[in-house]
mmCIF file of C-alpha atoms in Angstrom:
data_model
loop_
_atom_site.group_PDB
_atom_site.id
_atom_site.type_symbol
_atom_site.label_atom_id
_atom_site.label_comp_id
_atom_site.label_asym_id
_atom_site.label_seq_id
_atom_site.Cartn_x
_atom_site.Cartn_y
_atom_site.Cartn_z
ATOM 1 C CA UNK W 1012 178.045 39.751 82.953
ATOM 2 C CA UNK W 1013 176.205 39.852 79.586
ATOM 3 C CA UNK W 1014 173.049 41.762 78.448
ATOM 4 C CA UNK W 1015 170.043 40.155 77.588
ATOM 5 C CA UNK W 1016 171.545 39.285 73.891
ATOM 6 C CA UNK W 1017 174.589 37.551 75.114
ATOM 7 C CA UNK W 1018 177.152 40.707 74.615
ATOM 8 C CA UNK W 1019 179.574 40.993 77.434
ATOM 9 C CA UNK W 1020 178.981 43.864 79.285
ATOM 10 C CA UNK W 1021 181.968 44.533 81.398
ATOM 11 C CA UNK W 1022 181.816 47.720 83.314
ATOM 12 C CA UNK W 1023 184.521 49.657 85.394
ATOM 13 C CA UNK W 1024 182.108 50.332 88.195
ATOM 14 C CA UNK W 1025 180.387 48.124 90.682
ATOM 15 C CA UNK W 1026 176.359 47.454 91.059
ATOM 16 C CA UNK W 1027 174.939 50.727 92.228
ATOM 17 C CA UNK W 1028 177.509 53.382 91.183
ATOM 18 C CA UNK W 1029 176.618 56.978 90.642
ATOM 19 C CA UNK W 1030 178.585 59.855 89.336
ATOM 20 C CA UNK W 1031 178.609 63.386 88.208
ATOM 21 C CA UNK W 1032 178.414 64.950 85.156
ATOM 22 C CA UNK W 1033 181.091 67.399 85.487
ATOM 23 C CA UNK W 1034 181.375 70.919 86.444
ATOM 24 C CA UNK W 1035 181.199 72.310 89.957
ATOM 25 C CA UNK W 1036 180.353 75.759 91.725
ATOM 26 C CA UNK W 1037 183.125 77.996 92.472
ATOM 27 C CA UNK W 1038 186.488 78.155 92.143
ATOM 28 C CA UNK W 1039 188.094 75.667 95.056
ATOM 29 C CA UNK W 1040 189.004 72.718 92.911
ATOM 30 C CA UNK W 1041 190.730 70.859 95.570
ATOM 31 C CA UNK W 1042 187.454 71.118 98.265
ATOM 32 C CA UNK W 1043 185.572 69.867 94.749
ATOM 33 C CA UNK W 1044 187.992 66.999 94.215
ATOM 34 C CA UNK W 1045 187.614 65.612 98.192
ATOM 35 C CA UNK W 1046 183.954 66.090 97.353
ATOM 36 C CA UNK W 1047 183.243 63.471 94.360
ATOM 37 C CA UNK W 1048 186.106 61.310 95.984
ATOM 38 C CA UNK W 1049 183.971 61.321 99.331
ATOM 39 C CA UNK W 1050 180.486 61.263 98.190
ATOM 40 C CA UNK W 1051 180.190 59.238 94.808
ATOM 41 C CA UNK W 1052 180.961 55.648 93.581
ATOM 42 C CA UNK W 1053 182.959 56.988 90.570
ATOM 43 C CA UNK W 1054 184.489 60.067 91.324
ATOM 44 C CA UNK W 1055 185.674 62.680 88.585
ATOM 45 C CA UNK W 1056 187.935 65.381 88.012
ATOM 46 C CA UNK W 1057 185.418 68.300 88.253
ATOM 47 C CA UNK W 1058 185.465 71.480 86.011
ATOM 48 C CA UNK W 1059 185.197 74.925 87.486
ATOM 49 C CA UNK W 1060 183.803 77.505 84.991
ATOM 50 C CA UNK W 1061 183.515 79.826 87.494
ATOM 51 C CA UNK W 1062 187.279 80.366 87.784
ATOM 52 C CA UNK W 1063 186.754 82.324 83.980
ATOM 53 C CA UNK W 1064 188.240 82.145 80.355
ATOM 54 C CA UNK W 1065 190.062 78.839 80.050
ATOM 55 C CA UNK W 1066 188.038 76.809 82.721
ATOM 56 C CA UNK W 1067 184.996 76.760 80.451
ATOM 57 C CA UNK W 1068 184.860 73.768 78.616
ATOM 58 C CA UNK W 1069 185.466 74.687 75.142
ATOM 59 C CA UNK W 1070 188.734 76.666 76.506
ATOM 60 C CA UNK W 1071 189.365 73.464 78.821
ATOM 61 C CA UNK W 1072 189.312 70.975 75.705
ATOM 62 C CA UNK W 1073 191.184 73.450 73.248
ATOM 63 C CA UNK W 1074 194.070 73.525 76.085
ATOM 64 C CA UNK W 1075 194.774 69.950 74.386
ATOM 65 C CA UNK W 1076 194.763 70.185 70.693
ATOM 66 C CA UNK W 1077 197.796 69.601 69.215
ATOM 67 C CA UNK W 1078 199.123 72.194 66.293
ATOM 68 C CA UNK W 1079 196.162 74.241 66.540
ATOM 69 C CA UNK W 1080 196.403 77.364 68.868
ATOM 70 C CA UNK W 1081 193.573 79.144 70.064
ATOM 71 C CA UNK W 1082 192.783 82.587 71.583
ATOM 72 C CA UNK W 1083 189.943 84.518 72.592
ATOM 73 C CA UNK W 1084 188.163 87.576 70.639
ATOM 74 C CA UNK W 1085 185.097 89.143 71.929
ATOM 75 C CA UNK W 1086 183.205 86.564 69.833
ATOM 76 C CA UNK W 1087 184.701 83.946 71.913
ATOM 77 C CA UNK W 1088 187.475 80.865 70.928
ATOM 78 C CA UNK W 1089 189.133 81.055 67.496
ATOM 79 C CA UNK W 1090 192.443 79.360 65.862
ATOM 80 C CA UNK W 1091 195.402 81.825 65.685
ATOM 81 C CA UNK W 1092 198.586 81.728 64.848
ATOM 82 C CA UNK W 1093 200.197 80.941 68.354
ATOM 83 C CA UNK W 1094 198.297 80.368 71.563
ATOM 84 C CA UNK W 1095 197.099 83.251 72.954
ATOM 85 C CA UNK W 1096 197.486 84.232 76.970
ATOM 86 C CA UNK W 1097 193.882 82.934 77.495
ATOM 87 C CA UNK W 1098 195.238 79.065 76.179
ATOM 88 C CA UNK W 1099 197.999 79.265 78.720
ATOM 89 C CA UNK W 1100 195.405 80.585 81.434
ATOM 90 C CA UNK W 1101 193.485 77.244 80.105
ATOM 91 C CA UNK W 1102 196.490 74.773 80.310
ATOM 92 C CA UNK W 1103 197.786 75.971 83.381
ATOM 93 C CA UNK W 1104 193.827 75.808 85.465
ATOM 94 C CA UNK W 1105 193.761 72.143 83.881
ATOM 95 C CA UNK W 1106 197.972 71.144 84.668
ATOM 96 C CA UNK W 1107 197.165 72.503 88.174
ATOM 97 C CA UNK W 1108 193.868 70.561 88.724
ATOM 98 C CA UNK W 1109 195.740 67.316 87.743
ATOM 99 C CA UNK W 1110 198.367 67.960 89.904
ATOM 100 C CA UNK W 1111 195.443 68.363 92.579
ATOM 101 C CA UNK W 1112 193.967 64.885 91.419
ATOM 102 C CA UNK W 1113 197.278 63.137 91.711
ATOM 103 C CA UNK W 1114 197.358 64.461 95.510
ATOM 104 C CA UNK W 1115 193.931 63.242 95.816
ATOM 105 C CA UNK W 1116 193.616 60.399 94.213
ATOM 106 C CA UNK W 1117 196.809 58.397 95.897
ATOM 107 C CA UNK W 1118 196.615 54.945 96.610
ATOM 108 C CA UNK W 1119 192.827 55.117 94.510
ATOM 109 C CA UNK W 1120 192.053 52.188 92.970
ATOM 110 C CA UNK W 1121 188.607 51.889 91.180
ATOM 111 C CA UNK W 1122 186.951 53.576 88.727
ATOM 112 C CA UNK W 1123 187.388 57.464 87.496
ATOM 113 C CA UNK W 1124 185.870 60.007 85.178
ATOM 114 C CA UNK W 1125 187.594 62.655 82.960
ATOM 115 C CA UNK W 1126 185.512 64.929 80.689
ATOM 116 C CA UNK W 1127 186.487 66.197 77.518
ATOM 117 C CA UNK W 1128 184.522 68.544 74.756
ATOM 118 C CA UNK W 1129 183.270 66.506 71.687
ATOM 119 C CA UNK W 1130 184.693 67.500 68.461
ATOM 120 C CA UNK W 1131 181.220 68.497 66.825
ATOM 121 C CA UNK W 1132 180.195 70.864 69.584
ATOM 122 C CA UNK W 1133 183.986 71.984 69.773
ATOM 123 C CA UNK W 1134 183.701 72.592 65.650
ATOM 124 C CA UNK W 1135 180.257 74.785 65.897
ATOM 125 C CA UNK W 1136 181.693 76.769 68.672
ATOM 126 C CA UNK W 1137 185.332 77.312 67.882
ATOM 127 C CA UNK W 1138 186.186 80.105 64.948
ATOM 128 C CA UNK W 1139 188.619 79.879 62.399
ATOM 129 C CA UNK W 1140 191.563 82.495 61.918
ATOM 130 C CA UNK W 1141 189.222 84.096 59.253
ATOM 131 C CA UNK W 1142 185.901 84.667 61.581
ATOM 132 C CA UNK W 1143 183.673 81.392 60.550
ATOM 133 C CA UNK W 1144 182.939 78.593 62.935
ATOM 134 C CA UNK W 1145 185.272 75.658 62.141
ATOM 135 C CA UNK W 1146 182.315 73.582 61.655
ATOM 136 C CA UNK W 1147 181.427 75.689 58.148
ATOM 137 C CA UNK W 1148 184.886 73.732 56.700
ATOM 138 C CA UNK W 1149 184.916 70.288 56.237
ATOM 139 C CA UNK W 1150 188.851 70.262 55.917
ATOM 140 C CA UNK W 1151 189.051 72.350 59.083
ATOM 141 C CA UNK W 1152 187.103 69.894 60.952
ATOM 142 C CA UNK W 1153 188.824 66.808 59.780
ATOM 143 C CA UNK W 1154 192.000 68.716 61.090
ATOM 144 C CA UNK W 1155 190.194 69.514 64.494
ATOM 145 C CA UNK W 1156 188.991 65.561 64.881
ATOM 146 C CA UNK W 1157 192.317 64.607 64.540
ATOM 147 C CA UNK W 1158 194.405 67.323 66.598
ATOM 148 C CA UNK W 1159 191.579 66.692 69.522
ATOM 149 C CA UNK W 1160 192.024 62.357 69.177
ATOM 150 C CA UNK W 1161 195.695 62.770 69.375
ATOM 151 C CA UNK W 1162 195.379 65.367 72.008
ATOM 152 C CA UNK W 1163 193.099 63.424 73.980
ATOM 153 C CA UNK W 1164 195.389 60.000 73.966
ATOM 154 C CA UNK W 1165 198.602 62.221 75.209
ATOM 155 C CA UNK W 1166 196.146 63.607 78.428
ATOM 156 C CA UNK W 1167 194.591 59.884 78.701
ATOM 157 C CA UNK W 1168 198.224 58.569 79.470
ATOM 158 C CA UNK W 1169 198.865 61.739 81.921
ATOM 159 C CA UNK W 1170 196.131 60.513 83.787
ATOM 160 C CA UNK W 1171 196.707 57.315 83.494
ATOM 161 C CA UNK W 1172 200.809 57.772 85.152
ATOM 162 C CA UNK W 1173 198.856 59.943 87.290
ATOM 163 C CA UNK W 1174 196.359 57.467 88.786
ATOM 164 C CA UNK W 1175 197.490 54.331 87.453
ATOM 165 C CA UNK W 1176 195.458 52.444 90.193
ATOM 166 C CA UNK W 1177 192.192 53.799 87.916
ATOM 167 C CA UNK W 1178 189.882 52.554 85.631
ATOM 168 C CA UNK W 1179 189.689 55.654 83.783
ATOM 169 C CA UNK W 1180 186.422 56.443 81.927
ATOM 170 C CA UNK W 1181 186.274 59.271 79.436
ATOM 171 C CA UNK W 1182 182.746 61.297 79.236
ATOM 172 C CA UNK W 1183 183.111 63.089 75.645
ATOM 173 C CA UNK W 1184 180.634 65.766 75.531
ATOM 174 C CA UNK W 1185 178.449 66.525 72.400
ATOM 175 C CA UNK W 1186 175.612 68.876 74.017
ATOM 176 C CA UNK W 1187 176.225 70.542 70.591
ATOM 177 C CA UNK W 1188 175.730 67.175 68.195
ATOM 178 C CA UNK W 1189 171.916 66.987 67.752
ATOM 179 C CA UNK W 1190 171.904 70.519 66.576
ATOM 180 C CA UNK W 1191 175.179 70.012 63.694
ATOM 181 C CA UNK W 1192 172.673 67.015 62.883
ATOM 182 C CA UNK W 1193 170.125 69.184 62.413
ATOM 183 C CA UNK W 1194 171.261 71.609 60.904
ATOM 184 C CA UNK W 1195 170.255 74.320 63.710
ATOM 185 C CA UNK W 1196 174.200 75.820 64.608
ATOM 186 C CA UNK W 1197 174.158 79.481 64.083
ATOM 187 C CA UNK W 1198 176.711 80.932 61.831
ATOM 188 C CA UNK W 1199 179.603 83.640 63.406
ATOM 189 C CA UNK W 1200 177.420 86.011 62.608
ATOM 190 C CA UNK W 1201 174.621 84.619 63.746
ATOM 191 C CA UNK W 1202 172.107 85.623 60.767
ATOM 192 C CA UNK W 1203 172.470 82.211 59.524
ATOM 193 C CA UNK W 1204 172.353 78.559 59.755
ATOM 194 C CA UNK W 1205 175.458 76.277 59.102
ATOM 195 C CA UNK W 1206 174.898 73.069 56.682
ATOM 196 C CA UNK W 1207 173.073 69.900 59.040
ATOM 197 C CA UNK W 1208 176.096 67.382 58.767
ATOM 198 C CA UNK W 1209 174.728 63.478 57.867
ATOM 199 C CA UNK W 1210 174.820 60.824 60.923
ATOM 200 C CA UNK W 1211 177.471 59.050 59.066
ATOM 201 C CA UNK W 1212 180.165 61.263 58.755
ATOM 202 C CA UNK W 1213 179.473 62.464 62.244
ATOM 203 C CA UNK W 1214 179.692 59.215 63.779
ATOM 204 C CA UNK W 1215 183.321 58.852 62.103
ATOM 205 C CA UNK W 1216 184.699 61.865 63.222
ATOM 206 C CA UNK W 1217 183.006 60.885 67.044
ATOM 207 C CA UNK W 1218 184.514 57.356 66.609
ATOM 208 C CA UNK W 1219 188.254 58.942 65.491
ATOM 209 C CA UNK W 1220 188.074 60.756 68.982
ATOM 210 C CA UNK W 1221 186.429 57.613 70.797
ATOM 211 C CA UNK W 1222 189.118 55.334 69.737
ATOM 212 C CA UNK W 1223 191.640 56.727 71.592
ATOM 213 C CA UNK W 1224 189.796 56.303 74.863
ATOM 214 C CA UNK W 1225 190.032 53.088 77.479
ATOM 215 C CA UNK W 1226 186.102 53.542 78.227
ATOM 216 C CA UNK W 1227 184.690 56.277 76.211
ATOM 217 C CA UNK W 1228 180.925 57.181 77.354
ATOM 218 C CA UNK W 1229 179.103 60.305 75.437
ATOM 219 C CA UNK W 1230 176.951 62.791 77.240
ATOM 220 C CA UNK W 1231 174.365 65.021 75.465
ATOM 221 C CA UNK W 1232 171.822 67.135 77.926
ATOM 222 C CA UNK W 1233 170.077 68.283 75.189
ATOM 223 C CA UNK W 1234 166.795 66.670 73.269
ATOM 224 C CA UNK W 1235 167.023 64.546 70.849
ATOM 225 C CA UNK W 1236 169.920 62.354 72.055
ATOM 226 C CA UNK W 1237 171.371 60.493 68.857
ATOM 227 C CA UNK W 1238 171.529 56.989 70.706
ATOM 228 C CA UNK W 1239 172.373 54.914 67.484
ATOM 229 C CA UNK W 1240 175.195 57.403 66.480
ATOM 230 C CA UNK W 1241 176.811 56.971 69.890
ATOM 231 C CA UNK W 1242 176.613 53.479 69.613
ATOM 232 C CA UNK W 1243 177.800 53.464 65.883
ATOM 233 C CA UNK W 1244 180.893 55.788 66.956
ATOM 234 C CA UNK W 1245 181.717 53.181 69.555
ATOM 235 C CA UNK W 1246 180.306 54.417 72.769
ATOM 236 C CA UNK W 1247 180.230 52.263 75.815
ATOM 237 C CA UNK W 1248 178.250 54.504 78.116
ATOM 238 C CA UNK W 1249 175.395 57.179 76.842
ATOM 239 C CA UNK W 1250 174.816 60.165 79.770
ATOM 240 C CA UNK W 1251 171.418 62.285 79.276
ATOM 241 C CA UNK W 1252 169.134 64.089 81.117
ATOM 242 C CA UNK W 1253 166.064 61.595 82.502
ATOM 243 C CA UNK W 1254 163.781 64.725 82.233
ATOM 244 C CA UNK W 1255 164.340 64.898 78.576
ATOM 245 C CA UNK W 1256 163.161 61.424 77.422
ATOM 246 C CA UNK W 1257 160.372 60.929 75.440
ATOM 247 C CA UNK W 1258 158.343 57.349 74.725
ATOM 248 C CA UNK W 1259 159.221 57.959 71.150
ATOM 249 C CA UNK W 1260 162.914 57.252 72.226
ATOM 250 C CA UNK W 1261 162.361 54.250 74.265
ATOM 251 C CA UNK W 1262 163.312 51.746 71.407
ATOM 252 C CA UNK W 1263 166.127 53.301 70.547
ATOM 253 C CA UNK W 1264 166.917 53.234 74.558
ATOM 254 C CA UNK W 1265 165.992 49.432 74.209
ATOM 255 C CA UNK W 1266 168.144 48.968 71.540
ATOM 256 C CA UNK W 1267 171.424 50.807 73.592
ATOM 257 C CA UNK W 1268 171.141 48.419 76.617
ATOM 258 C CA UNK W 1269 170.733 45.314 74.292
ATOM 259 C CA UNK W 1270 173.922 46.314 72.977
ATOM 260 C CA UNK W 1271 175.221 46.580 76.183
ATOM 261 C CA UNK W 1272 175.658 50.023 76.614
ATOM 262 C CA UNK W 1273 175.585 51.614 79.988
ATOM 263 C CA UNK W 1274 173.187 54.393 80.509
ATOM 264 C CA UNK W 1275 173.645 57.323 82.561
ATOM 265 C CA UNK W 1276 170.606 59.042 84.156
ATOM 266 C CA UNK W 1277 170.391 62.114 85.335
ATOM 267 C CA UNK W 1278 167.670 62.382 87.737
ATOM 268 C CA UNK W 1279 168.076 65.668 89.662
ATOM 269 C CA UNK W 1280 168.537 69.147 88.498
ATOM 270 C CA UNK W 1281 171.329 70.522 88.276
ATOM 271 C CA UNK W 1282 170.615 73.701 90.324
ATOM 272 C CA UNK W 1283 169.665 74.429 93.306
ATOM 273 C CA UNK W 1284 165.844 72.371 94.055
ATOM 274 C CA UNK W 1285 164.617 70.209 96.759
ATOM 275 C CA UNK W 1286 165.720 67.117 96.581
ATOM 276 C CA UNK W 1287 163.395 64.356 96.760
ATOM 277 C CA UNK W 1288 163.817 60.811 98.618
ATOM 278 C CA UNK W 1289 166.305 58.521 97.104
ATOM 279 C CA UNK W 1290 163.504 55.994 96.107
ATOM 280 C CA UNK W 1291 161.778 58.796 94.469
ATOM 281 C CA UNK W 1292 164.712 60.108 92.750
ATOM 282 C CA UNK W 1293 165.348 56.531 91.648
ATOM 283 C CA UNK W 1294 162.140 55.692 90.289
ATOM 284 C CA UNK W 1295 162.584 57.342 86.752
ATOM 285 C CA UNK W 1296 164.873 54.495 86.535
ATOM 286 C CA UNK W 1297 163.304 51.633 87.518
ATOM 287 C CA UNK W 1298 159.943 52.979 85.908
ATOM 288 C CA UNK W 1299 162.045 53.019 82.518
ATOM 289 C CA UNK W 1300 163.653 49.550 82.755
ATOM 290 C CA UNK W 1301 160.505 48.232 83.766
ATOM 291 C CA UNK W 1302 159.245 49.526 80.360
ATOM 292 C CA UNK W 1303 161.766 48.469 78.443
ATOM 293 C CA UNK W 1304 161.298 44.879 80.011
ATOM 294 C CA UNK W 1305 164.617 44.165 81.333
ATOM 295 C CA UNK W 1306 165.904 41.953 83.935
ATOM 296 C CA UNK W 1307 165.428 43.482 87.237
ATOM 297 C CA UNK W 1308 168.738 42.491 88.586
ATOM 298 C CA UNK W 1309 170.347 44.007 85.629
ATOM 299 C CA UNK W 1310 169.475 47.444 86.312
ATOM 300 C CA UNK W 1311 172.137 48.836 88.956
ATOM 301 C CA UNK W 1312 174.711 47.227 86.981
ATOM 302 C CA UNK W 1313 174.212 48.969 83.300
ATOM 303 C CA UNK W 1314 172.597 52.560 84.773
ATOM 304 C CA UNK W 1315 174.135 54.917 86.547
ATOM 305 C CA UNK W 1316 172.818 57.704 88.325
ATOM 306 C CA UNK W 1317 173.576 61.544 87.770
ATOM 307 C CA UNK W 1318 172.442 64.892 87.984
ATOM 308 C CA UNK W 1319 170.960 65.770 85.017
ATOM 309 C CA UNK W 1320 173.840 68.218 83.473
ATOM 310 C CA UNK W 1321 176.707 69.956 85.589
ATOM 311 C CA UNK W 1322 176.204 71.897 88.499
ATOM 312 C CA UNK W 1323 178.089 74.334 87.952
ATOM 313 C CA UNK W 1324 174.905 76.623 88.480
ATOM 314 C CA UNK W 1325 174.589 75.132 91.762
ATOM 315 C CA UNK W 1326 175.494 76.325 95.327
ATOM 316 C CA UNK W 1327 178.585 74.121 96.740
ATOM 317 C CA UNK W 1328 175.898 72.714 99.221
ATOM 318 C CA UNK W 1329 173.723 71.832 96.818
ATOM 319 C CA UNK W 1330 175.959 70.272 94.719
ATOM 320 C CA UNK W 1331 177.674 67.881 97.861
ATOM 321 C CA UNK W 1332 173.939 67.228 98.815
ATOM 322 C CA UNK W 1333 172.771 66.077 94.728
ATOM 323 C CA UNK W 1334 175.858 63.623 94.418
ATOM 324 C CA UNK W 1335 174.931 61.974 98.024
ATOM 325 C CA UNK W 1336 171.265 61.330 97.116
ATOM 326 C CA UNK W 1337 172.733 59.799 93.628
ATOM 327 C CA UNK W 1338 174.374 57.747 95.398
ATOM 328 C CA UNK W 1339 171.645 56.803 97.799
ATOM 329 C CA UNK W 1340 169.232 56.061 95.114
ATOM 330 C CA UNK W 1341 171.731 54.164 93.149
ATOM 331 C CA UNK W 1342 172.134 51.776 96.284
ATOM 332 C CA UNK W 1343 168.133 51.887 96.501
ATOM 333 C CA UNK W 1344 168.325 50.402 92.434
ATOM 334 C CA UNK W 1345 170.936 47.689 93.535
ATOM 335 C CA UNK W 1346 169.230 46.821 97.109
ATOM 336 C CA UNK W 1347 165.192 47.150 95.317
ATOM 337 C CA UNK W 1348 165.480 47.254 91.795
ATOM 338 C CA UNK W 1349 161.462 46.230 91.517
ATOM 339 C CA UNK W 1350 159.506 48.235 93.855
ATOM 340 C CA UNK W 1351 157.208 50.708 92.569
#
């Protein structure tokens, strides 16, 4: 397929795909696995915060830096000298949920989602040995960019031996990014601001991490998505939160999908909420592509449907019943992509 300037736009999903964002309720990672393998189009290895330390997801993505231990002080995740007991609690939650996926996921052949921390929100939340956030030192953070790329290329091929019937997709996640732009990240202490970082220089250090991905996609729930800093650093698929668009940000949307950049929408919260029809909970969609004047028929193919951030907050119900009426108003997109 191409996009309406010509680019190729080959995706690892089929029309009408949904997905998750990431994190799930509890602390059963194998009933959360069956889940997104049942229930969604492009399933995903879920995160379980609720199982503590180490299965958040800056403990989760510091599990796979290479050369740069971590621990955990009462003011959260700093560097050390040697990993501390709350790293190997970290490693050994992810190691086991693999291990889970591989039991899962045999024979699976299609596409699948891994999530990783971005290295900008990873730099304005992790400290150095010395007590300020890593992203206060420019030579610290060039060292954190490139311990997290090579990290992230050995887990990539562990996945990959893993589930080598996937199409593996890699959601990096910068919920963090618009603030380091802006120049809004608290220092350690907190009685401070750290220095806004230019879009340049953050788009390199995104793109270092990027690179080492099959089909890197970026996430950001947060306002203010930087679309043409994704799409600089090399981003094939942009997740946000529907909810959070405004018409100020529609040509910069435009722009994305002429690129041919996938979007991912998330169109229901990501707590516990009634949950509307699926044409309802399809029409932010639609409404926005009709905007944007777009092909019809191109719609299911380039935009995916999500909640709007994890569910983590979410009762294990909840969170089955969200993903299903994704995926039900995803199909609505491919089967009706004009109605009102």
């Amino acid at each position: 397929m191409t996009s309406k300037l010509g680019l190729v736009t080959d995706f690892p999903w089929d029309e009408g795909a949904a997905t998750g964002v990431g994190s799930h309720p509890g602390e059963d990672g194998l009933s959360a696995l069956k889940t997104v393998f049942d229930e969604v189009p492009v399933p995903y290895l879920p995160e379980l915060p609720g199982r503590g330390v180490g299965a958040d997801m800056i403990g989760r993505t510091a599990s796979l830096l290479v050369d740069l231990p971590v621990e955990v002080q009462p003011s959260g995740w700093r560097f050390s000298d040697r990993p501390g007991r709350d790293f190997k609690r970290a490693r050994d939650h992810l190691l086991r949920d693999l291990d889970m996926l591989e039991e899962v996921s045999q024979g699976y052949t299609g596409a699948l989602k891994i999530q990783v921390c971005g290295p900008w929100t990873l730099a304005g939340a992790v400290e150095l040995r010395h007590g300020d956030k890593t992203l206060a030192d420019k030579g610290a953070v060039r060292d954190l960019i490139d311990s997290l790329a090579d990290g992230l290329a050995a887990h990539v091929a562990d996945v990959r031996k893993r589930v080598p019937g996937a199409g593996l997709i890699v959601q990096v996640d910068e919920p963090g990014l618009p603030g380091v732009l802006a120049g809004t990240v608290p220092t350690a202490s907190g009685f401070g601001r750290l220095a806004a970082v230019e879009e340049q220089p953050a788009a390199d250090g995104l793109r270092r991490v990027l690179a080492v991905t099959p089909f890197p996609i970026v996430h950001c729930c947060a306002p203010r998505v930087p679309f043409s800093l994704f799409g600089t650093a090399g981003a094939r698929g942009i997740s946000l939160d529907a909810s959070l668009l405004r018409r100020a940000d529609e040509d910069r949307i435009g722009e994305t999908v002429e690129a041919g950049i996938a979007l991912l929408l998330g169109v229901l919260p990501g707590v516990d909420s009634r949950l509307p029809e699926p044409a309802a909970v399809a029409h932010p969609a639609r409404e926005l592509w009709r905007r944007l004047g777009f092909r019809p028929e191109e719609l299911a193919r380039q935009v995916l449907l999500t909640p709007s951030c994890g569910l983590a907050g979410a009762s294990p119900a909840y969170a089955k019943a969200a993903l299903v009426r994704c995926r039900e108003a995803a199909r609505v997109l491919r089967e009706d992509p004009e109605a009102e």
